[in-house]
PDB file of C-alpha atoms in Angstrom:
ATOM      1  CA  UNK A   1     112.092  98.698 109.051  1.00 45.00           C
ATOM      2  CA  UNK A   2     114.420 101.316 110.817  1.00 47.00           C
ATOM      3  CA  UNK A   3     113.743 104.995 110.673  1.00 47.00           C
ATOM      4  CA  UNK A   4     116.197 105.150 107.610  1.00 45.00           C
ATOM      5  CA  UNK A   5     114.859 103.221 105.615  1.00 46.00           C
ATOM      6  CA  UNK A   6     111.285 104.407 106.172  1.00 46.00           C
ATOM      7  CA  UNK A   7     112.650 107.348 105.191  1.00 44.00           C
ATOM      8  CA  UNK A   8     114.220 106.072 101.782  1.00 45.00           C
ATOM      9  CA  UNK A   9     110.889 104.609 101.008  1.00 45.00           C
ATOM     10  CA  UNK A  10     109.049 107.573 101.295  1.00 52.00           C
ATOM     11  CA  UNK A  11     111.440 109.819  99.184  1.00 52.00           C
ATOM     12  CA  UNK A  12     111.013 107.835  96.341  1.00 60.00           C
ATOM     13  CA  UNK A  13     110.124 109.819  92.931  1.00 66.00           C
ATOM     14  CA  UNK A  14     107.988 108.559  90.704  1.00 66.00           C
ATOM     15  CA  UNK A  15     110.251 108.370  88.184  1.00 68.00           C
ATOM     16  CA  UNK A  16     112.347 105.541  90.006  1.00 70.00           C
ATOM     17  CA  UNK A  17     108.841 103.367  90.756  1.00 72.00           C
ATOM     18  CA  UNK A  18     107.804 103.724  87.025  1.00 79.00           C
ATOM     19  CA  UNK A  19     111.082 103.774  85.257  1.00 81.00           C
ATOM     20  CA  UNK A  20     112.140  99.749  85.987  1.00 83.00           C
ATOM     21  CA  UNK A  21     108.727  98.135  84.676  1.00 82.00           C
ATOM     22  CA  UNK A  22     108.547 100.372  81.332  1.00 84.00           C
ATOM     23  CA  UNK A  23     112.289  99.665  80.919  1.00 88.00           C
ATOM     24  CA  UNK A  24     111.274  96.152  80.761  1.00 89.00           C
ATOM     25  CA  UNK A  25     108.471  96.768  78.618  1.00 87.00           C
ATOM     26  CA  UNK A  26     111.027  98.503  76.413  1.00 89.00           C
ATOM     27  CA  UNK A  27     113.245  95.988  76.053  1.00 90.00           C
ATOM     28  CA  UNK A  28     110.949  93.274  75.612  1.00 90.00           C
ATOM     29  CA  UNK A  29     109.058  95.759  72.471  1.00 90.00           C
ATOM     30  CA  UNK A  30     112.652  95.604  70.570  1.00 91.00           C
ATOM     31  CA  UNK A  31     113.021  91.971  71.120  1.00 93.00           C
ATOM     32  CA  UNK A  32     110.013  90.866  69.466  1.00 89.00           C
ATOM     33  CA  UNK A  33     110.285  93.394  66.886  1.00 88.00           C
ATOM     34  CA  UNK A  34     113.621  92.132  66.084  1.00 91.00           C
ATOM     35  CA  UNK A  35     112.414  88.164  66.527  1.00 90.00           C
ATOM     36  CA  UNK A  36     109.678  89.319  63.803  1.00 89.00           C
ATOM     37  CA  UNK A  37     111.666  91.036  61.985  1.00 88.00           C
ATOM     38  CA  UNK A  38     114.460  89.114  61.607  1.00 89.00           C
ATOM     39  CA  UNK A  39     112.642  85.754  61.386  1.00 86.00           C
ATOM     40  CA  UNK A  40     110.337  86.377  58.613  1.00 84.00           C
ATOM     41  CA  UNK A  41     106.981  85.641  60.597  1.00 86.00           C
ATOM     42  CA  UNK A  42     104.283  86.461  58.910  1.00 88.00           C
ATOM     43  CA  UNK A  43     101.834  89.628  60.187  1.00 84.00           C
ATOM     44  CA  UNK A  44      98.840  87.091  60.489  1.00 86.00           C
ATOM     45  CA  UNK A  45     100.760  85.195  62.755  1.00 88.00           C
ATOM     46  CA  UNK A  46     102.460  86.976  64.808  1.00 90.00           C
ATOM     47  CA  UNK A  47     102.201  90.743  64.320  1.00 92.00           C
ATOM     48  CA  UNK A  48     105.239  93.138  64.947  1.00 91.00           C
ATOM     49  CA  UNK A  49     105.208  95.507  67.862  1.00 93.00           C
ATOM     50  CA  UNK A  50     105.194  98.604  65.382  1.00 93.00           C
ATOM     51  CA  UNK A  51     102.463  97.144  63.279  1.00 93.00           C
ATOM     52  CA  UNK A  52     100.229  96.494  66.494  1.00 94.00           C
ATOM     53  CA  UNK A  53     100.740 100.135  67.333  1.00 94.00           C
ATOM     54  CA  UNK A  54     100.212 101.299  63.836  1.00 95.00           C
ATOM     55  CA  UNK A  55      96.970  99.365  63.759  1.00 94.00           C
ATOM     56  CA  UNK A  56      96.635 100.984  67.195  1.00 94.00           C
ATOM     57  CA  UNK A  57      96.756 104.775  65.753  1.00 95.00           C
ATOM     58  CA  UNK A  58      94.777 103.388  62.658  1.00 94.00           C
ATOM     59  CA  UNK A  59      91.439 102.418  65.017  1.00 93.00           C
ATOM     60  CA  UNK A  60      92.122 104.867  67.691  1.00 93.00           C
ATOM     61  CA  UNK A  61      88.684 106.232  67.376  1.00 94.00           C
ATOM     62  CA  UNK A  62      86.542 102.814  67.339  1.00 94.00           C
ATOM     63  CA  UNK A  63      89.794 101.251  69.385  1.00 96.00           C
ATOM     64  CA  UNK A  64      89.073 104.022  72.260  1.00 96.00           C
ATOM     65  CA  UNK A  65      85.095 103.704  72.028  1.00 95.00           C
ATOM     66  CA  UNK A  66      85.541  99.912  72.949  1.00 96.00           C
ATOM     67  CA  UNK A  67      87.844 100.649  75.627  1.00 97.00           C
ATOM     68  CA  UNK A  68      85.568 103.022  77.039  1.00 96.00           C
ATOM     69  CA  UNK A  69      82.525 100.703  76.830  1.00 95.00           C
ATOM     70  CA  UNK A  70      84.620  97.859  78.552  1.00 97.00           C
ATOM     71  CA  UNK A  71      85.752  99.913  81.184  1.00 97.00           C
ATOM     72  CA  UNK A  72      82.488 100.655  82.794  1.00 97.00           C
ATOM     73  CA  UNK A  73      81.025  97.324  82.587  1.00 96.00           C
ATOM     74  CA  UNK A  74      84.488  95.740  84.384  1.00 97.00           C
ATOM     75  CA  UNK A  75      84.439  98.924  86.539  1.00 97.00           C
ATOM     76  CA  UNK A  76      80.507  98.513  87.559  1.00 97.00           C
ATOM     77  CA  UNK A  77      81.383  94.683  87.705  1.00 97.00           C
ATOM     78  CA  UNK A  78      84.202  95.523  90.496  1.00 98.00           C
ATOM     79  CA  UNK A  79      82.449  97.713  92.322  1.00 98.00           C
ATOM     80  CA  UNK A  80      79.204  95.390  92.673  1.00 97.00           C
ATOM     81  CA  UNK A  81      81.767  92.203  93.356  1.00 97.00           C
ATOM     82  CA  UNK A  82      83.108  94.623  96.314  1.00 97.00           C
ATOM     83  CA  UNK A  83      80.221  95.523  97.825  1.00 97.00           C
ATOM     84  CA  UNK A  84      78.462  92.358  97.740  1.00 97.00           C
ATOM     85  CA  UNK A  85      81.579  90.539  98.251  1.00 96.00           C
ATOM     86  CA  UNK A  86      82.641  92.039 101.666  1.00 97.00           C
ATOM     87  CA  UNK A  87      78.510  91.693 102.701  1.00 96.00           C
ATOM     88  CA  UNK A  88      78.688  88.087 102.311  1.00 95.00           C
ATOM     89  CA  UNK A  89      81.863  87.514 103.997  1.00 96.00           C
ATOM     90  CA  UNK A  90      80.840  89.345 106.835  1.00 95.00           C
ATOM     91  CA  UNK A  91      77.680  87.311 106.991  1.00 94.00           C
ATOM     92  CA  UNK A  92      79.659  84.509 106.429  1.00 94.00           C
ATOM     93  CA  UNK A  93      82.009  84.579 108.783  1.00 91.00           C
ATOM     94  CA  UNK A  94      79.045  85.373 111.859  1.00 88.00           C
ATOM     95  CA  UNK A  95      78.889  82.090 112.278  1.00 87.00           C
ATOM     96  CA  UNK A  96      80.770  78.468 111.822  1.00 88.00           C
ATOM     97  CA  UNK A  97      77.534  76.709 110.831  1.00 90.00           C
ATOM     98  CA  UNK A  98      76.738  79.317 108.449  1.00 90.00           C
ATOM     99  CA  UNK A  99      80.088  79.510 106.691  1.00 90.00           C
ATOM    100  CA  UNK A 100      79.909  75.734 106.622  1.00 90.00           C
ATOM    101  CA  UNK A 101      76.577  76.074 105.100  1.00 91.00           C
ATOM    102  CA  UNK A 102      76.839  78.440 102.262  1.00 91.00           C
ATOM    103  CA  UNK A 103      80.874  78.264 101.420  1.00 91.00           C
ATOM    104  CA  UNK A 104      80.790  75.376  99.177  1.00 90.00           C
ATOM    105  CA  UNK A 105      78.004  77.747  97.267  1.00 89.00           C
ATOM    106  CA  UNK A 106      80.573  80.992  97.028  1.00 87.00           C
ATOM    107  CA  UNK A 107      83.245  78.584  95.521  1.00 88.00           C
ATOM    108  CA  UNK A 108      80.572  77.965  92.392  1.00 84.00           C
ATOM    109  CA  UNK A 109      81.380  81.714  91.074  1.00 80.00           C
ATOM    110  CA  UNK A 110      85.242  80.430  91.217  1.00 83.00           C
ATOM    111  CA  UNK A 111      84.836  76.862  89.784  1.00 85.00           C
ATOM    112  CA  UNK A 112      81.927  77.969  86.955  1.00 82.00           C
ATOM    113  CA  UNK A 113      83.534  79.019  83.250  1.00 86.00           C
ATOM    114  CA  UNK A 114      82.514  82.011  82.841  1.00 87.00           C
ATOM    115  CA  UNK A 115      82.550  81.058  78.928  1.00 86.00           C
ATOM    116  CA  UNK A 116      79.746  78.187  79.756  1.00 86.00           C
ATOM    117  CA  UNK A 117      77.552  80.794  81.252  1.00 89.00           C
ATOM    118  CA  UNK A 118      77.879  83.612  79.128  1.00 87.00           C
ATOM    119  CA  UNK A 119      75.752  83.108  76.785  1.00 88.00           C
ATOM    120  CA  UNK A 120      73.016  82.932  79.754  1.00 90.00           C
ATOM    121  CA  UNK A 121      73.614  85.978  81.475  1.00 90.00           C
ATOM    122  CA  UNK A 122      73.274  87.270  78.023  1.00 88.00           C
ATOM    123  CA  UNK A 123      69.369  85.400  77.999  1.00 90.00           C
ATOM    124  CA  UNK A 124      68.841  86.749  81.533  1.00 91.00           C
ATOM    125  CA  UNK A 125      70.013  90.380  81.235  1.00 90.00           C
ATOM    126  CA  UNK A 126      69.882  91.274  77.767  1.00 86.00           C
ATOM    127  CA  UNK A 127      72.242  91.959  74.480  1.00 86.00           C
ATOM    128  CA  UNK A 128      73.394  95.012  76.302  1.00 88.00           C
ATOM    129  CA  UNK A 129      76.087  95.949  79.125  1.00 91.00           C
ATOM    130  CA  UNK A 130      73.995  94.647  81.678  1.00 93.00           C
ATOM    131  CA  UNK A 131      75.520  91.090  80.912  1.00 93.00           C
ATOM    132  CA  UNK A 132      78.922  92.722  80.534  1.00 95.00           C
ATOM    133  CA  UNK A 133      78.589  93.557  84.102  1.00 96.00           C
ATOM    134  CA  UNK A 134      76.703  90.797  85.415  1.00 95.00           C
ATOM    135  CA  UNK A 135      79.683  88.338  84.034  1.00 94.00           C
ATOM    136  CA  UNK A 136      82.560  90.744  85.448  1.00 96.00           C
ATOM    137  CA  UNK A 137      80.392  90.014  88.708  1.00 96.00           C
ATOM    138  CA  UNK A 138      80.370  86.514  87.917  1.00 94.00           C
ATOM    139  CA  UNK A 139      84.204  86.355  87.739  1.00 94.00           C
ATOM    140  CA  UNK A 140      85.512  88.662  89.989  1.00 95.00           C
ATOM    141  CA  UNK A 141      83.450  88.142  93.457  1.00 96.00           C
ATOM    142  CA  UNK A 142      84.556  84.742  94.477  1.00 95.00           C
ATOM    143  CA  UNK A 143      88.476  86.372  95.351  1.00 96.00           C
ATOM    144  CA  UNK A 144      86.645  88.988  97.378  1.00 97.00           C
ATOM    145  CA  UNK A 145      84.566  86.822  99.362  1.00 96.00           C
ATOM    146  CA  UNK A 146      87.010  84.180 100.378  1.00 95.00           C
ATOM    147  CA  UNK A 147      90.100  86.836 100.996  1.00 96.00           C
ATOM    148  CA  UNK A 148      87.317  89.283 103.384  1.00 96.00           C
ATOM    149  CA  UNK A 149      86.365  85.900 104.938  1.00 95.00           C
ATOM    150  CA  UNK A 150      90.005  85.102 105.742  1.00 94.00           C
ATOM    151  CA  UNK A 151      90.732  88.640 107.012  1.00 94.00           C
ATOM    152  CA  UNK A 152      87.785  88.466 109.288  1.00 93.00           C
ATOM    153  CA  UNK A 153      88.610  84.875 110.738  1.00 91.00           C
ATOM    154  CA  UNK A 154      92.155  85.612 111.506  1.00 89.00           C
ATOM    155  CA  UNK A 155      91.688  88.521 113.854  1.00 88.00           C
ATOM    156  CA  UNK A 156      93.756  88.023 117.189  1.00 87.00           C
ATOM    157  CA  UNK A 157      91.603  85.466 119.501  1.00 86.00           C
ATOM    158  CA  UNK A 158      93.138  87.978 122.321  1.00 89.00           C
ATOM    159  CA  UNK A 159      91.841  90.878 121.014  1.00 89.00           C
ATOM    160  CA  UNK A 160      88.150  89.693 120.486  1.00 84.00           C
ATOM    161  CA  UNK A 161      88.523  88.251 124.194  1.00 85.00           C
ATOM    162  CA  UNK A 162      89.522  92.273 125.089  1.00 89.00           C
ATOM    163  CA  UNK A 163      86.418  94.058 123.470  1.00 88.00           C
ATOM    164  CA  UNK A 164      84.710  91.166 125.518  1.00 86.00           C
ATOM    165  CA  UNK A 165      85.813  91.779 128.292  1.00 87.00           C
ATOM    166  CA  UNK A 166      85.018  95.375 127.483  1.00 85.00           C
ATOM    167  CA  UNK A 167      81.431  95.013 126.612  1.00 84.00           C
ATOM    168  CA  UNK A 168      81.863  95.495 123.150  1.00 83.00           C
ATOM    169  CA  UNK A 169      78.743  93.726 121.256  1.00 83.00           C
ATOM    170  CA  UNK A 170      79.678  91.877 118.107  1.00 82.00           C
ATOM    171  CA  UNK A 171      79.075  95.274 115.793  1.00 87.00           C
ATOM    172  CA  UNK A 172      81.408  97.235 117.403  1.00 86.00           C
ATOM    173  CA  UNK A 173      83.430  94.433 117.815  1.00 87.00           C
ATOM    174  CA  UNK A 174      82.939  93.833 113.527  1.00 88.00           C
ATOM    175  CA  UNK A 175      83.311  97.699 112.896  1.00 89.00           C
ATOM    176  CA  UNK A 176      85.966  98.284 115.486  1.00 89.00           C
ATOM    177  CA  UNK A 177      88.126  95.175 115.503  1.00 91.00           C
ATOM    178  CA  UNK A 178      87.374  92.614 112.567  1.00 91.00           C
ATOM    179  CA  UNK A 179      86.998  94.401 109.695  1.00 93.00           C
ATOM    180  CA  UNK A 180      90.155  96.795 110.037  1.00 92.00           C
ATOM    181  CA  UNK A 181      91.887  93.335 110.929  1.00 92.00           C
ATOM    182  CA  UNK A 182      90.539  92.510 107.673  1.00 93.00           C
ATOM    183  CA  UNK A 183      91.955  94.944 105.729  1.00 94.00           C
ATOM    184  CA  UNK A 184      95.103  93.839 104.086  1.00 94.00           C
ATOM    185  CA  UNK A 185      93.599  90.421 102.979  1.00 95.00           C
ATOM    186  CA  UNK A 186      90.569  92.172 101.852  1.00 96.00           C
ATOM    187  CA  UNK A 187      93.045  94.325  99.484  1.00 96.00           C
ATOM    188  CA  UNK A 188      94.537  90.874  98.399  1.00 96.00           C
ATOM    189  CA  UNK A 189      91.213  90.044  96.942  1.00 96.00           C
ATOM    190  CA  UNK A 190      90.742  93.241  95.173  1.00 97.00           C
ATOM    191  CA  UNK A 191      93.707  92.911  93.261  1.00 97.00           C
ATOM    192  CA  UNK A 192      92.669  89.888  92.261  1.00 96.00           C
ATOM    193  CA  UNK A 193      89.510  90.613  91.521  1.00 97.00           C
ATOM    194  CA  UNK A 194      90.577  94.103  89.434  1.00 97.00           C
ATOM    195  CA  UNK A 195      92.152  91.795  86.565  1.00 95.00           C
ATOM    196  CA  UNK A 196      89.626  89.056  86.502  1.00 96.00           C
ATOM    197  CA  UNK A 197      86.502  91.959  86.047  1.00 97.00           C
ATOM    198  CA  UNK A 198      88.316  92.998  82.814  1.00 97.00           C
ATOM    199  CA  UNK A 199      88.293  89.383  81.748  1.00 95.00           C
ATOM    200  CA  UNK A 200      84.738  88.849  82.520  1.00 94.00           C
ATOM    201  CA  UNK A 201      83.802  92.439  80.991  1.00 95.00           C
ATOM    202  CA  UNK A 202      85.580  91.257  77.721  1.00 95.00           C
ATOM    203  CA  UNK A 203      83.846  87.538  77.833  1.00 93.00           C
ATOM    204  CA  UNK A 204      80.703  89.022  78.187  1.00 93.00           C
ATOM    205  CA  UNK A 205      81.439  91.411  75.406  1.00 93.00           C
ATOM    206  CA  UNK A 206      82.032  88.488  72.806  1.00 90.00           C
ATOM    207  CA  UNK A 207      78.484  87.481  72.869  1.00 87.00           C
ATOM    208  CA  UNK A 208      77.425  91.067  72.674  1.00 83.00           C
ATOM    209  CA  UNK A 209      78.179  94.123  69.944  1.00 72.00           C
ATOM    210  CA  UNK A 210      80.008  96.446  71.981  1.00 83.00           C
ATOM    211  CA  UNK A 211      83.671  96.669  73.444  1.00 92.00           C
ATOM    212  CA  UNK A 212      86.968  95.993  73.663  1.00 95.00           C
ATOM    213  CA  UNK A 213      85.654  91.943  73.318  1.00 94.00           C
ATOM    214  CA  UNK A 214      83.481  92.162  70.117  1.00 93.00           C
ATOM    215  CA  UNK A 215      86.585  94.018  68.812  1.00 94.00           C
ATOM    216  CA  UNK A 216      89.098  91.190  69.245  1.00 94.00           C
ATOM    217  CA  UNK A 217      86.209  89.109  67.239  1.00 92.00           C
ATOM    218  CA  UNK A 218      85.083  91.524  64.592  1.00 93.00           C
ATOM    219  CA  UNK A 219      89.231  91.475  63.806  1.00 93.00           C
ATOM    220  CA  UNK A 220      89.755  87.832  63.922  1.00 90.00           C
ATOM    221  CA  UNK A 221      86.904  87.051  61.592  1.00 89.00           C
ATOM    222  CA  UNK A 222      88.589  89.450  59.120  1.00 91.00           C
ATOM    223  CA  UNK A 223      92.143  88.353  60.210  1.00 88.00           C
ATOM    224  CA  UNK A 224      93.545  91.456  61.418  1.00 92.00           C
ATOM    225  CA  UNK A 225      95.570  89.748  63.993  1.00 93.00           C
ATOM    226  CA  UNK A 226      97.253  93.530  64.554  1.00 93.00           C
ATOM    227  CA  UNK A 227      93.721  94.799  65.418  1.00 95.00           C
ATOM    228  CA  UNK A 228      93.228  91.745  67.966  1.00 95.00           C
ATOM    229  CA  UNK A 229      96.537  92.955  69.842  1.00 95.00           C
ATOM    230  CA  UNK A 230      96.072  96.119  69.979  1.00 96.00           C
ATOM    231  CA  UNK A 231      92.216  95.497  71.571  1.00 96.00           C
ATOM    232  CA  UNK A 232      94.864  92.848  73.840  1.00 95.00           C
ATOM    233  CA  UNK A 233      96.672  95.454  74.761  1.00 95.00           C
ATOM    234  CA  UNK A 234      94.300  97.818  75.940  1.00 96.00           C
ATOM    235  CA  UNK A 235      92.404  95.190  77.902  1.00 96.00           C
ATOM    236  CA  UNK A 236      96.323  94.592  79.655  1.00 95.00           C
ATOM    237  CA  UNK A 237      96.382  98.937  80.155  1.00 95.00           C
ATOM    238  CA  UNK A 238      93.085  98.930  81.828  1.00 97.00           C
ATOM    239  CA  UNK A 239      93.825  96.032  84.366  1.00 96.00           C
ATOM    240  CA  UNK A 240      97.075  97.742  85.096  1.00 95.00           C
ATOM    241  CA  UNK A 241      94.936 100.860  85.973  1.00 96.00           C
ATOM    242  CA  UNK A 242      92.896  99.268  88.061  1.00 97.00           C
ATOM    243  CA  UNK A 243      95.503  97.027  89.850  1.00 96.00           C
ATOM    244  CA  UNK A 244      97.005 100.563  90.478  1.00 94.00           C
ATOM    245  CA  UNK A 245      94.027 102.104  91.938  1.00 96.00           C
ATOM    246  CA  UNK A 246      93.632  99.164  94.497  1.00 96.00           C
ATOM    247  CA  UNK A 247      96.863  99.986  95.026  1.00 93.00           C
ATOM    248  CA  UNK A 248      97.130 103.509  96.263  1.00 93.00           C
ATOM    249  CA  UNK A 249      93.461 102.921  97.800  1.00 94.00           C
ATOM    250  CA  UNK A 250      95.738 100.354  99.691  1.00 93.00           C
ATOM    251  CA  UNK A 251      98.745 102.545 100.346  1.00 90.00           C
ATOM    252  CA  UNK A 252      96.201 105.634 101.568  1.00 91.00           C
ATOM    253  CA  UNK A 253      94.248 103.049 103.891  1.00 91.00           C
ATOM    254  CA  UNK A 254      97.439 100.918 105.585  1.00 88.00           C
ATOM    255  CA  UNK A 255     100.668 102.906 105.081  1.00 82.00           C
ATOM    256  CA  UNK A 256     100.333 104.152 108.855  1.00 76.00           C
ATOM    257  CA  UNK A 257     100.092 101.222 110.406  1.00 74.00           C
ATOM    258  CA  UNK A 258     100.535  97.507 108.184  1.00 71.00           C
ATOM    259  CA  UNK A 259     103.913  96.759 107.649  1.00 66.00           C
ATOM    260  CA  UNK A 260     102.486  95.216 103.886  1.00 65.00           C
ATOM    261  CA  UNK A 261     102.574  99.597 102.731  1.00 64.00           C
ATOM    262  CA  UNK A 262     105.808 100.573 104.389  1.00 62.00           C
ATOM    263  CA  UNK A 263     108.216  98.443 102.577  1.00 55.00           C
TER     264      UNK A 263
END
């Protein structure tokens, strides 16, 4: 990227990095509001955009209470899947016999429906948020693990040989070398992990009273299919804000020097 550019990149408002997506969102709002509308669907079907966000406004109070409730159990669930994530990756990747030993047990959080296990994290930790949690673990881990592993195994061969040759033990050369190596990919996996801990958090919260999940069922039971969008669309809002906050912890941490923040 020449000098220019970087330049152009950096001078850009907020207003032109919000203003394309909520255009969108804009224009796709009318569109099914028209298609609704226009086509005579009925609300239990397919609710209108304005009725969702009259619903919305309606339940605000209970609506916001939910929101609240699934928020900390998908943010507690991220932050545990991060932590614990990166430790086993690192102890993973110490060593090719290890990795080859305990991978295929890491890919059980990824292949596992979270739905089929529910109900026992639910046995195991209580009717309370501490299964909300525990499943947003569940879900959200596996992406951390095998990205961090990646990152760590694709450092450059001649810059391991370097702190070598330096005397550089393998901490330093972890703390030093591997793990800012690791960075980018390791940001990868928290993006992907950031959406997935709201859908655990909400799973969890089907098979407990409490959040935006026992919400969406409460409403269905009674039919208000306007009540089970709104409690949708929430759960969509607080992914975005956590996808964002991986984000700019992203941009702070690489913009200086990955090429993945400068564009």
């Amino acid at each position: 990227m020449s000098p220019s550019e970087s330049s152009r990149v950096k001078t850009m408002s907020p207003l032109q990095t919000i203003a394309p997506p909520v255009t969108v969102f804009v224009v796709l709002t009318l569109l099914a509001e028209g298609v609704v509308r226009l086509g005579g669907v009925p609300p239990w079907l397919l609710p209108a955009p304005t009725q969702v966000f009259a619903a919305m406004w309606q339940q605000r109070e209970s609506l916001l209470q939910a929101l609240g409730s699934t928020a900390l159990a998908a943010g507690l669930g991220f932050f545990m899947a991060t932590l614990l994530g990166v430790s086993l990756a690192i102890a993973l990747a110490s060593s090719r016999l290890v990795q080859r030993a305990f991978y295929p047990y890491a890919v059980f959080f990824q292949t596992v429906p979270i739905v089929a296990i529910a109900p026992l994290l639910v046995i195991w930790c209580g009717y309370d948020i501490r299964a909300t949690i525990a499943a947003a673990l569940v879900v959200s881990i596996f992406p951390v693990i095998a990205n961090t592993l990646t990152g760590l195994r694709s450092t450059d061969p001649a810059l391991v040989d370097l702190f070598r040759l330096y005397g550089a033990g393998p901490w330093a050369t972890l703390w030093k070398l591997r793990l800012p190596a690791a960075l980018p990919s390791l940001f990868t996996g928290l993006r992907v992990a950031s959406g997935l801990a709201v859908i655990g958090a909400i799973v969890g919260e089907i098979f407990i009273a409490g959040g935006l999940g026992a919400r969406m069922k409460e409403a269905q039971t009674w039919g208000r299919t306007d009540v089970v969008f709104a409690a949708i669309l929430l759960a969509s809002l607080l992914g975005l804000v956590m996808f964002a906050m991986v984000n700019l912890a992203a941009a702070l941490t690489l913009r200086n020097w990955h090429a993945s923040e400068q564009g």
